[in-house]
Coordinates of C-alpha atoms in Angstrom, one line a residue:
Chain A
M274 CA 9.5 114.4 160.8
V275 CA 10.0 118.1 160.2
G276 CA 7.6 120.3 158.3
F277 CA 9.1 122.4 155.6
G278 CA 7.5 124.9 153.2
I279 CA 8.8 127.0 150.4
S280 CA 7.0 129.8 148.6
T281 CA 8.3 132.4 146.2
G282 CA 7.1 135.7 144.8
V283 CA 7.3 134.5 141.3
A284 CA 6.7 130.8 141.6
C285 CA 5.7 128.2 144.0
A286 CA 7.3 124.9 145.0
V287 CA 6.1 122.3 147.5
V288 CA 8.8 120.5 149.3
S289 CA 9.2 118.2 152.3
I290 CA 11.9 117.1 154.4
A291 CA 12.7 114.5 157.0
G292 CA 15.2 114.9 159.7
M293 CA 15.7 115.4 163.4
F294 CA 17.8 118.5 163.1
S295 CA 16.2 120.6 160.4
P296 CA 16.0 120.5 156.6
H297 CA 19.1 118.4 156.3
H298 CA 17.9 116.9 153.0
I299 CA 15.1 118.4 151.0
P300 CA 13.7 116.5 148.1
T301 CA 11.8 118.9 145.9
E302 CA 8.5 117.4 144.8
V303 CA 7.3 120.3 142.5
T304 CA 9.3 123.2 141.2
A305 CA 7.6 125.8 139.2
G306 CA 10.3 128.5 139.0
P307 CA 13.6 128.3 137.3
V308 CA 15.6 128.5 140.5
A309 CA 15.0 126.0 143.3
P310 CA 16.6 126.6 146.7
R311 CA 17.5 123.8 149.1
V312 CA 19.0 123.6 152.5
A313 CA 21.1 120.8 153.9
I314 CA 22.5 120.4 157.3
A315 CA 25.5 118.4 158.3
L316 CA 24.4 117.3 161.7
S317 CA 21.1 115.9 163.0
G318 CA 21.8 117.3 166.4
A319 CA 24.5 119.3 168.1
P320 CA 25.4 120.4 171.6
A321 CA 25.3 124.1 172.8
G322 CA 28.4 126.1 172.1
T323 CA 29.1 124.7 168.7
S324 CA 28.4 125.5 165.1
V325 CA 26.7 123.3 162.6
D326 CA 27.6 123.4 158.9
A327 CA 24.9 123.9 156.4
V328 CA 24.6 124.7 152.8
L329 CA 22.1 126.6 150.8
T330 CA 22.0 125.0 147.3
F331 CA 20.5 126.7 144.3
D332 CA 19.5 124.6 141.3
I333 CA 19.3 127.0 138.3
E334 CA 17.8 126.1 135.0
A335 CA 19.5 127.3 131.9
P336 CA 19.7 130.1 130.9
W337 CA 18.9 131.6 134.2
H338 CA 21.6 132.9 136.6
I339 CA 21.7 134.3 140.1
Y340 CA 24.3 136.7 141.6
Y341 CA 27.6 136.6 143.6
D342 CA 27.8 139.3 146.3
G343 CA 30.0 141.4 144.0
E344 CA 30.5 144.8 142.6
N345 CA 28.1 143.9 139.9
D346 CA 26.6 146.2 137.4
S347 CA 23.2 144.7 138.0
G348 CA 21.3 142.1 140.2
Q349 CA 21.3 141.2 143.8
P350 CA 23.0 138.4 145.7
P351 CA 20.9 135.8 147.6
T352 CA 20.2 136.5 151.3
I353 CA 19.4 134.2 154.1
K354 CA 17.8 135.6 157.3
G355 CA 16.6 133.7 160.3
S356 CA 13.2 134.9 161.4
G357 CA 12.1 134.1 164.9
L358 CA 15.3 132.5 165.8
P359 CA 15.4 131.3 169.4
E360 CA 17.6 133.3 171.6
G361 CA 21.2 132.0 171.3
I362 CA 20.8 130.6 167.9
K363 CA 22.0 132.6 164.9
L364 CA 23.0 132.2 161.3
G365 CA 26.6 132.7 160.2
P366 CA 27.2 134.6 157.0
I367 CA 27.0 133.1 153.5
R368 CA 30.4 131.9 152.2
W369 CA 30.5 132.6 148.5
A370 CA 31.4 130.2 146.0
T371 CA 33.6 130.9 142.9
P372 CA 31.4 132.8 140.3
T373 CA 31.7 133.2 136.7
R374 CA 31.7 136.4 134.6
H375 CA 28.5 137.3 132.9
L376 CA 28.9 139.9 130.2
L377 CA 25.9 141.4 128.5
D378 CA 25.6 143.9 125.7
G379 CA 26.3 147.4 126.8
G380 CA 29.3 146.4 128.8
I381 CA 27.1 145.2 131.6
L382 CA 29.4 142.8 133.7
D383 CA 28.1 140.7 136.6
S384 CA 29.6 137.8 138.6
T385 CA 27.1 135.1 138.6
Y386 CA 26.2 131.5 139.3
E387 CA 24.6 129.2 136.7
R388 CA 23.2 125.6 136.8
R389 CA 24.1 124.9 140.5
V390 CA 25.8 126.7 143.3
E391 CA 26.3 125.6 146.9
L392 CA 26.6 128.4 149.4
P393 CA 27.7 127.2 152.8
F394 CA 26.7 128.9 156.0
T395 CA 26.4 127.9 159.7
F396 CA 24.0 127.6 162.6
E397 CA 25.7 129.1 165.6
I398 CA 24.5 127.7 168.9
A399 CA 25.5 129.7 171.9
A400 CA 26.7 127.9 175.0
S401 CA 23.6 129.2 176.9
V402 CA 21.1 127.4 174.7
L403 CA 19.3 124.6 176.6
P404 CA 19.0 121.2 175.2
G405 CA 15.8 120.4 173.5
E406 CA 13.9 121.1 170.3
H407 CA 14.1 124.7 168.8
S408 CA 12.5 125.9 165.6
G409 CA 12.2 128.9 163.4
T410 CA 12.0 129.9 159.8
L411 CA 14.7 130.8 157.3
G412 CA 13.8 133.6 154.7
V413 CA 15.8 133.1 151.5
T414 CA 15.7 135.8 148.7
W415 CA 17.4 135.9 145.4
M416 CA 17.4 137.6 142.1
E417 CA 17.1 135.4 139.1
C418 CA 17.7 136.7 135.6
A419 CA 17.7 135.4 132.0
E420 CA 15.9 137.5 129.5
V421 CA 13.9 138.9 132.3
C422 CA 14.9 139.7 135.9
R423 CA 12.8 139.0 138.9
V424 CA 13.2 138.8 142.7
A425 CA 12.1 135.5 144.4
E426 CA 11.9 134.4 147.9
A427 CA 11.3 131.2 149.9
T428 CA 10.5 130.5 153.5
L429 CA 11.9 127.5 155.1
N430 CA 10.7 126.2 158.4
W431 CA 13.2 124.4 160.5
S432 CA 13.7 122.7 163.8
L433 CA 16.8 122.0 165.7
S434 CA 17.8 119.5 168.3
V435 CA 20.2 120.8 170.9
L436 CA 21.9 117.9 172.5
P437 CA 22.7 117.5 176.1
E438 CA 26.3 117.9 177.2
G439 CA 28.4 114.8 176.5
R440 CA 26.2 113.5 173.7
K441 CA 28.1 113.2 170.5
P442 CA 26.7 115.0 167.4
E443 CA 25.4 112.7 164.7
T444 CA 26.1 113.4 161.0
T445 CA 23.4 113.3 158.5
A446 CA 23.5 111.8 155.0
D447 CA 24.3 115.2 153.7
A448 CA 27.5 115.8 155.7
K449 CA 29.8 114.5 153.0
V450 CA 28.1 116.8 150.4
I451 CA 28.4 119.8 152.7
S452 CA 32.0 119.0 153.5
A453 CA 32.7 118.8 149.8
A454 CA 30.9 122.2 149.2
V455 CA 33.1 123.8 151.8
K456 CA 36.2 122.3 150.2
T457 CA 35.3 123.8 146.9
L458 CA 35.1 127.3 148.3
P459 CA 37.7 129.8 147.3
A460 CA 40.9 129.3 149.3
V461 CA 41.6 132.3 151.5
W462 CA 44.8 134.0 150.2
T463 CA 47.0 134.2 153.2
P464 CA 50.7 135.0 153.5
E465 CA 51.1 131.3 154.1
L466 CA 49.3 130.2 151.0
A467 CA 51.0 132.9 149.0
A468 CA 54.4 131.5 150.2
K469 CA 53.4 128.0 149.4
L470 CA 52.3 128.8 145.9
K471 CA 54.9 131.3 145.1
D472 CA 56.3 129.4 142.1
T473 CA 53.0 129.1 140.5
L474 CA 50.7 131.8 141.6
R475 CA 51.3 135.4 142.8
I476 CA 48.6 137.9 143.5
S477 CA 49.4 141.4 144.6
V478 CA 48.0 144.8 144.7
E479 CA 50.3 147.7 144.0
I480 CA 49.4 151.3 145.0
T481 CA 51.4 154.3 143.5
P482 CA 50.7 157.9 144.3
E483 CA 48.9 158.0 140.9
T484 CA 47.1 154.8 140.6
G485 CA 46.9 151.3 141.7
R486 CA 46.9 147.8 140.0
L487 CA 45.9 144.3 140.8
K488 CA 48.4 141.9 139.5
V489 CA 48.1 138.2 139.1
W490 CA 50.7 135.8 137.6
A491 CA 49.6 132.2 137.5
G492 CA 52.4 130.2 135.9
K493 CA 51.0 128.0 133.2
A494 CA 47.3 128.8 133.7
R495 CA 45.0 129.1 130.9
G496 CA 43.2 132.1 132.2
V497 CA 42.7 134.5 135.2
E498 CA 39.7 136.5 136.4
Y499 CA 39.0 138.9 139.2
H500 CA 35.6 139.3 140.7
A501 CA 35.3 142.3 143.0
R502 CA 33.3 141.8 146.2
A503 CA 30.5 144.2 147.0
G504 CA 32.1 147.3 148.6
S505 CA 35.5 146.6 147.1
V506 CA 37.8 149.1 145.3
R507 CA 36.7 148.4 141.7
L508 CA 38.8 148.0 138.6
I509 CA 38.6 151.0 136.3
D510 CA 37.6 148.7 133.5
A511 CA 36.4 145.4 134.7
V512 CA 35.1 144.4 131.3
E513 CA 38.5 144.8 129.6
D514 CA 40.9 144.2 132.4
G515 CA 39.0 141.9 134.8
A516 CA 39.8 138.7 132.9
S517 CA 42.6 137.4 130.8
E518 CA 43.1 134.4 128.5
T519 CA 46.7 134.2 129.4
S520 CA 48.4 133.3 132.7
S521 CA 48.5 136.9 134.0
L522 CA 46.3 139.8 134.9
D523 CA 47.3 143.4 135.2
A524 CA 44.2 145.5 136.0
P525 CA 44.2 149.3 136.9
L526 CA 42.2 150.0 140.1
S527 CA 39.8 152.8 140.5
I528 CA 41.5 154.6 143.3
G529 CA 40.9 158.2 144.1
E530 CA 40.9 160.5 147.1
K531 CA 38.0 158.8 148.6
E532 CA 39.6 155.3 148.6
R533 CA 42.9 156.7 149.8
S534 CA 41.3 158.4 152.8
D535 CA 39.1 155.5 153.7
P536 CA 41.0 153.2 156.2
K537 CA 38.6 150.4 155.3
A538 CA 39.1 150.7 151.5
A539 CA 40.3 147.3 150.2
V540 CA 40.5 145.2 147.1
T541 CA 38.5 142.2 148.1
G542 CA 36.9 139.5 146.1
I543 CA 37.8 136.3 144.3
V544 CA 40.7 135.7 141.9
V545 CA 39.9 132.8 139.7
V546 CA 42.7 130.9 138.0
V547 CA 41.8 128.5 135.1
N548 CA 44.4 125.9 135.4
E549 CA 46.1 123.9 132.7
K550 CA 43.2 121.3 132.8
G551 CA 40.6 124.0 132.6
V552 CA 39.5 123.6 136.2
R553 CA 38.5 126.9 137.8
E554 CA 40.3 127.6 141.2
G555 CA 39.2 130.4 143.4
Y556 CA 41.2 132.6 145.8
E557 CA 39.6 134.8 148.2
V558 CA 41.6 137.9 148.4
N559 CA 41.7 141.0 150.8
F560 CA 44.2 143.7 150.2
P561 CA 43.7 146.9 152.3
I562 CA 44.6 150.1 150.6
T563 CA 47.2 151.2 153.0
K564 CA 47.7 154.8 154.2
K565 CA 50.7 156.7 153.5
P566 CA 53.3 156.1 156.3
D567 CA 55.2 158.8 158.0
N568 CA 57.8 160.7 156.1
K569 CA 60.7 159.0 157.8
L570 CA 59.5 155.6 156.9
Q571 CA 58.6 156.8 153.4
D572 CA 62.1 158.1 152.8
K573 CA 63.6 154.7 153.8
A574 CA 61.0 153.0 151.7
K575 CA 62.4 154.7 148.7
E576 CA 65.6 152.9 149.1
I577 CA 64.4 149.6 150.3
P578 CA 61.2 148.2 148.8
R579 CA 58.6 147.7 151.5
D580 CA 56.5 144.9 152.3
S581 CA 52.8 145.2 152.8
P582 CA 50.5 144.7 155.7
E583 CA 49.2 141.2 155.8
P584 CA 45.8 140.7 154.1
K585 CA 43.0 139.9 156.4
G586 CA 41.5 136.5 156.1
G587 CA 38.4 135.9 154.0
H588 CA 34.7 136.6 154.8
K589 CA 34.2 133.9 157.5
Chain B
M684 CA 61.3 151.4 166.9
M685 CA 61.9 147.6 166.9
N686 CA 58.8 147.1 164.7
T687 CA 60.2 149.6 162.2
K688 CA 63.5 147.8 162.1
R689 CA 61.7 144.5 161.5
L690 CA 59.6 146.0 158.9
L691 CA 62.5 147.5 157.1
A692 CA 64.3 144.2 157.4
A693 CA 61.3 142.5 155.8
F694 CA 61.3 145.0 153.0
A695 CA 64.9 144.1 152.3
V696 CA 64.1 140.4 152.1
G697 CA 61.0 141.2 150.1
T698 CA 60.1 142.0 146.6
A699 CA 63.2 140.5 144.9
G700 CA 61.4 138.2 142.6
L701 CA 57.8 138.0 143.7
M702 CA 57.3 141.7 143.4
A703 CA 59.0 142.2 140.2
V704 CA 56.9 145.2 139.6
T705 CA 57.3 149.0 139.9
V706 CA 57.6 149.5 143.6
S707 CA 55.6 152.3 145.1
P708 CA 57.3 154.6 147.5
W709 CA 54.5 154.3 150.1
A710 CA 52.1 151.5 149.6
L711 CA 52.4 148.0 148.3
A712 CA 49.8 145.5 149.4
Q713 CA 51.1 142.0 149.1
P714 CA 50.3 139.0 151.2
G715 CA 53.1 136.5 152.0
K716 CA 56.8 136.9 152.2
P717 CA 58.2 138.0 148.9
A718 CA 60.8 135.5 148.0
E719 CA 63.8 134.7 145.9
K720 CA 63.6 134.4 142.3
P721 CA 61.3 131.5 141.4
A722 CA 62.4 128.6 139.4
D723 CA 59.6 129.0 136.9
K724 CA 59.3 131.9 134.6
A725 CA 58.6 134.9 136.6
P726 CA 56.8 137.9 135.5
A727 CA 59.4 140.4 134.2
A728 CA 59.8 143.8 135.7
E729 CA 57.3 146.0 134.1
K730 CA 57.3 149.6 133.3
P731 CA 54.1 151.3 132.8
K732 CA 53.2 151.1 129.2
A733 CA 52.8 154.2 127.2
D734 CA 49.0 154.1 127.1
D735 CA 48.7 153.0 130.9
K736 CA 47.9 156.5 132.1
K737 CA 45.2 156.9 129.5
K738 CA 43.9 153.5 130.2
D739 CA 43.9 154.1 133.9
E740 CA 41.6 157.1 133.4
K741 CA 39.3 155.3 131.0
K742 CA 35.7 155.8 131.9
D743 CA 32.6 154.6 130.1
G744 CA 29.7 156.8 129.4
A745 CA 29.0 160.2 131.0
T746 CA 31.2 161.8 133.4
V747 CA 30.1 164.1 136.4
G748 CA 31.3 167.6 135.6
S749 CA 31.4 167.1 131.9
N750 CA 28.6 168.1 129.5
A751 CA 25.9 165.5 129.5
P752 CA 25.5 163.7 126.2
T753 CA 22.9 165.4 124.1
F754 CA 20.1 163.4 122.5
T755 CA 16.8 163.6 120.8
L756 CA 14.3 160.9 121.6
K757 CA 10.6 160.4 121.1
D758 CA 8.3 159.4 124.0
T759 CA 5.4 157.0 124.0
D760 CA 3.1 159.6 122.4
G761 CA 5.6 160.2 119.6
K762 CA 6.6 163.6 120.9
E763 CA 10.2 164.5 120.4
H764 CA 12.4 165.6 123.3
K765 CA 15.7 167.4 122.9
L766 CA 17.9 167.5 125.9
A767 CA 19.6 170.8 124.5
D768 CA 16.3 172.5 124.3
L769 CA 15.6 171.9 128.0
T770 CA 19.0 173.0 129.2
K771 CA 18.9 176.1 126.9
A772 CA 15.7 177.0 128.7
G773 CA 17.5 176.7 132.0
S774 CA 15.9 173.6 133.3
I775 CA 17.5 170.9 135.6
V776 CA 16.9 167.6 133.9
V777 CA 16.6 164.4 135.8
L778 CA 16.9 161.2 133.7
F779 CA 16.2 157.7 135.0
W780 CA 16.6 154.4 133.2
F781 CA 13.3 152.6 133.1
N782 CA 11.9 149.1 132.7
P783 CA 8.3 148.7 134.0
E784 CA 8.8 145.0 134.6
C785 CA 12.1 145.3 136.7
P786 CA 11.4 144.7 140.4
F787 CA 13.8 147.5 141.3
V788 CA 11.7 149.9 139.2
V789 CA 8.4 148.6 140.4
K790 CA 9.3 149.2 143.9
H791 CA 9.4 153.0 143.2
F792 CA 5.9 153.0 141.8
K793 CA 4.2 150.4 144.0
E794 CA 5.9 150.5 147.4
S795 CA 6.4 154.2 147.1
K796 CA 6.0 157.1 144.5
T797 CA 9.6 158.1 144.4
F798 CA 9.8 159.4 140.8
N799 CA 6.3 160.7 140.7
D800 CA 7.0 162.6 144.0
L801 CA 10.2 163.9 142.6
A802 CA 8.4 165.3 139.6
S803 CA 5.7 166.9 141.5
K804 CA 7.9 168.3 144.2
Y805 CA 10.0 170.2 141.6
K806 CA 7.4 170.8 139.0
D807 CA 7.4 174.6 139.5
K808 CA 11.2 175.0 139.9
K809 CA 12.2 174.3 136.3
V810 CA 13.1 170.7 136.9
V811 CA 12.2 168.2 134.2
V812 CA 12.0 164.5 135.0
M813 CA 12.1 162.0 132.2
A814 CA 12.2 158.1 132.1
V815 CA 14.3 156.5 129.4
N816 CA 13.9 153.0 128.3
S817 CA 16.8 151.6 126.5
N818 CA 15.6 147.9 126.4
S819 CA 15.8 146.6 122.9
A820 CA 12.6 145.5 121.0
G821 CA 11.2 142.3 122.3
T822 CA 13.0 142.3 125.7
Q823 CA 11.6 142.7 129.1
G824 CA 9.6 145.9 129.5
S825 CA 10.4 147.2 126.1
G826 CA 7.9 148.6 123.4
K827 CA 5.7 151.6 123.2
E828 CA 2.5 149.9 124.3
T829 CA 4.1 148.4 127.4
N830 CA 5.4 151.7 128.4
A831 CA 2.4 153.7 127.6
K832 CA 0.4 151.3 129.7
A833 CA 2.9 151.7 132.6
K834 CA 2.7 155.4 132.3
K835 CA -1.0 155.4 132.6
E836 CA -1.2 152.8 135.4
W837 CA 1.4 154.5 137.5
S838 CA 0.2 158.0 136.8
M839 CA 3.5 159.1 135.5
D840 CA 3.0 162.8 134.7
Y841 CA 6.2 163.0 132.7
P842 CA 7.4 161.3 129.5
I843 CA 8.9 157.9 129.0
L844 CA 11.5 158.2 126.2
L845 CA 12.0 155.2 124.0
D846 CA 15.6 154.4 123.1
E847 CA 15.3 150.8 121.6
S848 CA 18.7 151.2 119.7
G849 CA 20.3 151.8 123.2
D850 CA 22.4 154.7 121.7
V851 CA 21.5 157.1 124.4
G852 CA 21.7 154.6 127.2
Q853 CA 25.2 153.7 126.1
M854 CA 26.2 157.3 125.8
Y855 CA 25.4 157.8 129.3
G856 CA 26.8 154.3 130.3
A857 CA 23.5 153.4 131.9
K858 CA 23.7 149.8 133.0
N859 CA 20.8 149.2 135.1
T860 CA 17.3 150.3 135.9
P861 CA 16.6 152.7 137.6
A862 CA 20.0 154.3 137.2
C863 CA 19.6 158.1 137.6
Y864 CA 21.3 161.1 136.2
V865 CA 20.8 164.8 137.1
I866 CA 21.8 167.4 134.6
A867 CA 22.4 170.9 135.8
A868 CA 20.9 173.8 133.9
D869 CA 24.3 174.6 132.3
G870 CA 24.1 171.1 130.6
T871 CA 26.8 169.4 132.8
L872 CA 26.2 166.3 134.6
A873 CA 25.8 167.0 138.3
Y874 CA 24.9 163.5 139.6
M875 CA 24.9 159.9 138.4
G876 CA 24.1 156.8 140.3
A877 CA 21.4 155.2 142.4
I878 CA 18.1 157.1 142.9
D879 CA 18.4 156.2 146.6
D880 CA 20.3 154.4 149.3
D881 CA 18.4 151.1 149.4
A882 CA 19.6 148.7 146.8
G883 CA 16.9 146.1 147.7
A884 CA 13.8 145.4 145.7
D885 CA 11.3 145.7 148.4
K886 CA 11.5 149.2 149.9
P887 CA 12.7 152.7 149.0
G888 CA 15.8 154.2 150.7
K889 CA 15.9 157.0 153.2
T890 CA 18.1 159.3 151.2
N891 CA 17.0 160.3 147.7
Y892 CA 20.2 161.3 146.0
A893 CA 18.6 163.0 143.0
A894 CA 16.5 165.2 145.2
K895 CA 19.5 166.1 147.3
A896 CA 21.5 167.0 144.2
I897 CA 18.5 169.1 142.8
D898 CA 18.2 170.9 146.1
E899 CA 21.9 171.8 146.1
L900 CA 21.7 172.9 142.5
L901 CA 18.7 175.0 143.1
A902 CA 20.5 176.6 146.1
G903 CA 23.6 177.3 143.9
K904 CA 25.7 174.9 145.9
K905 CA 28.0 172.2 144.7
V906 CA 26.6 168.8 144.7
T907 CA 28.1 167.0 147.6
T908 CA 27.2 163.4 146.6
S909 CA 27.8 163.5 142.8
S910 CA 28.0 159.8 142.2
T911 CA 26.9 156.6 143.9
K912 CA 26.8 153.0 142.7
P913 CA 23.5 152.4 140.9
Y914 CA 21.5 149.3 141.4
G915 CA 18.9 147.3 139.6
C916 CA 18.1 145.1 136.7
S917 CA 20.4 145.1 133.7
V918 CA 19.4 147.3 130.7
K919 CA 18.6 144.8 127.9
Y920 CA 20.6 146.5 125.2
A921 CA 20.4 145.3 121.6
S922 CA 23.3 143.0 120.7
K923 CA 25.8 144.6 118.4
K924 CA 25.0 141.9 115.8
D925 CA 21.4 142.9 115.9
K926 CA 22.2 146.6 115.5
K927 CA 24.2 145.9 112.3

């Protein structure tokens, strides 16, 4: 039996869990706030030198919402921090699910999650961690908004069994749920995926000396959206150009001297395609804003259209 | 050299159908190998539309370097404040959007005294600090009484202007609280963005951008950081329907 407690700055909830590894399944007994976080773990025990999938689930009462880690006009994304983590055990970053557009009066645009969102992350166990029971706390914060906005937090106690070498990890009852959550994450837009989908979906970023554009063509899709990741190059007018009810999107990017001179500047985020059946498919994109090449190459490039550097993989 | 050749060869293969767009002479970010013309309907080659340039330059609200939108608003005591009067008198004006119930505003009054300190620091240097509340009637943190109470409780020695119609907020393009604007004595907008460099709700940042801009203006220098990304709660504007 593992003890588990949760408290928030705006509401209190009492929850308990059972499990060998940590809060792999957390039935909520009382929930006073509109947003209830839960953590589930895929394995009940794992050997050193491996990582264990976990998922942070938020159940969100209507009309409340929480935030994607995007270039939002307002709000703040959830965070998860390990407090007092034993040496050699650390948390992997949150992997962001496909958000929706939340447009308010005054042209305030945010990328948000409603009803329920599952955000996978991992426990990374270094090879040096000795077998045995380990424990710590997870601090979860999030901002929840409806007609009012407030910041909430929860503290989750956890314990972890690091298994001796040779012993096989055991899955929990939540393993399938976690696996499904990972599968519904936006697909990382790689050159391989782009080639595979070339007849149905194309995503590109075009940079000219004057401006730049994000272009999406999605065959017979019903709609296309772009949700910029925090720190990404932004669209000039995300309200007007960040979503389309057609199968294509052509959105001017806000690229000035600052972006052109920053080697890290990139168009990152999630492109959402609403397919013919109305299903929302996410694609995690990362297009660096490349620097001007040398003159020689530039002259040749005028004659021959140039390919681009490969985008980096997503936020793993 | 070999790499360059390979790259150019890739260019030659690429862009035929997949990149049926205006090709930049120097930068085209595109994952995957551009391919032959697809079987399905491909996007036609596009020339920039006539209004593209205009659209590409579109900006909502106030712009740094341009005249700050003028306004007249009443504060919680019913006193009228005209921006033009202040700038005519040679004052630098700091506006910050306010909602006393927004956690990101609260931190600047409870965890620190960011705005009160700013007002008192420059009190004798012709710098006027004013809070603006553009939340519509009945929404979080709106109303004369709520704001008058906050002003008293938080010892705000400067006015809270009430903008329930949201007209002034929208002229400035204020989208969250506490978005901050610094207007130079000549009436131009010198800074817009976050008050500081910590976008969380629990502690203030290390750099106060408004103070930095004021110091530079007072020293007759150019404002080096003239815009940042503001953070906070959304401004609860009245819906267009309600305004009709």
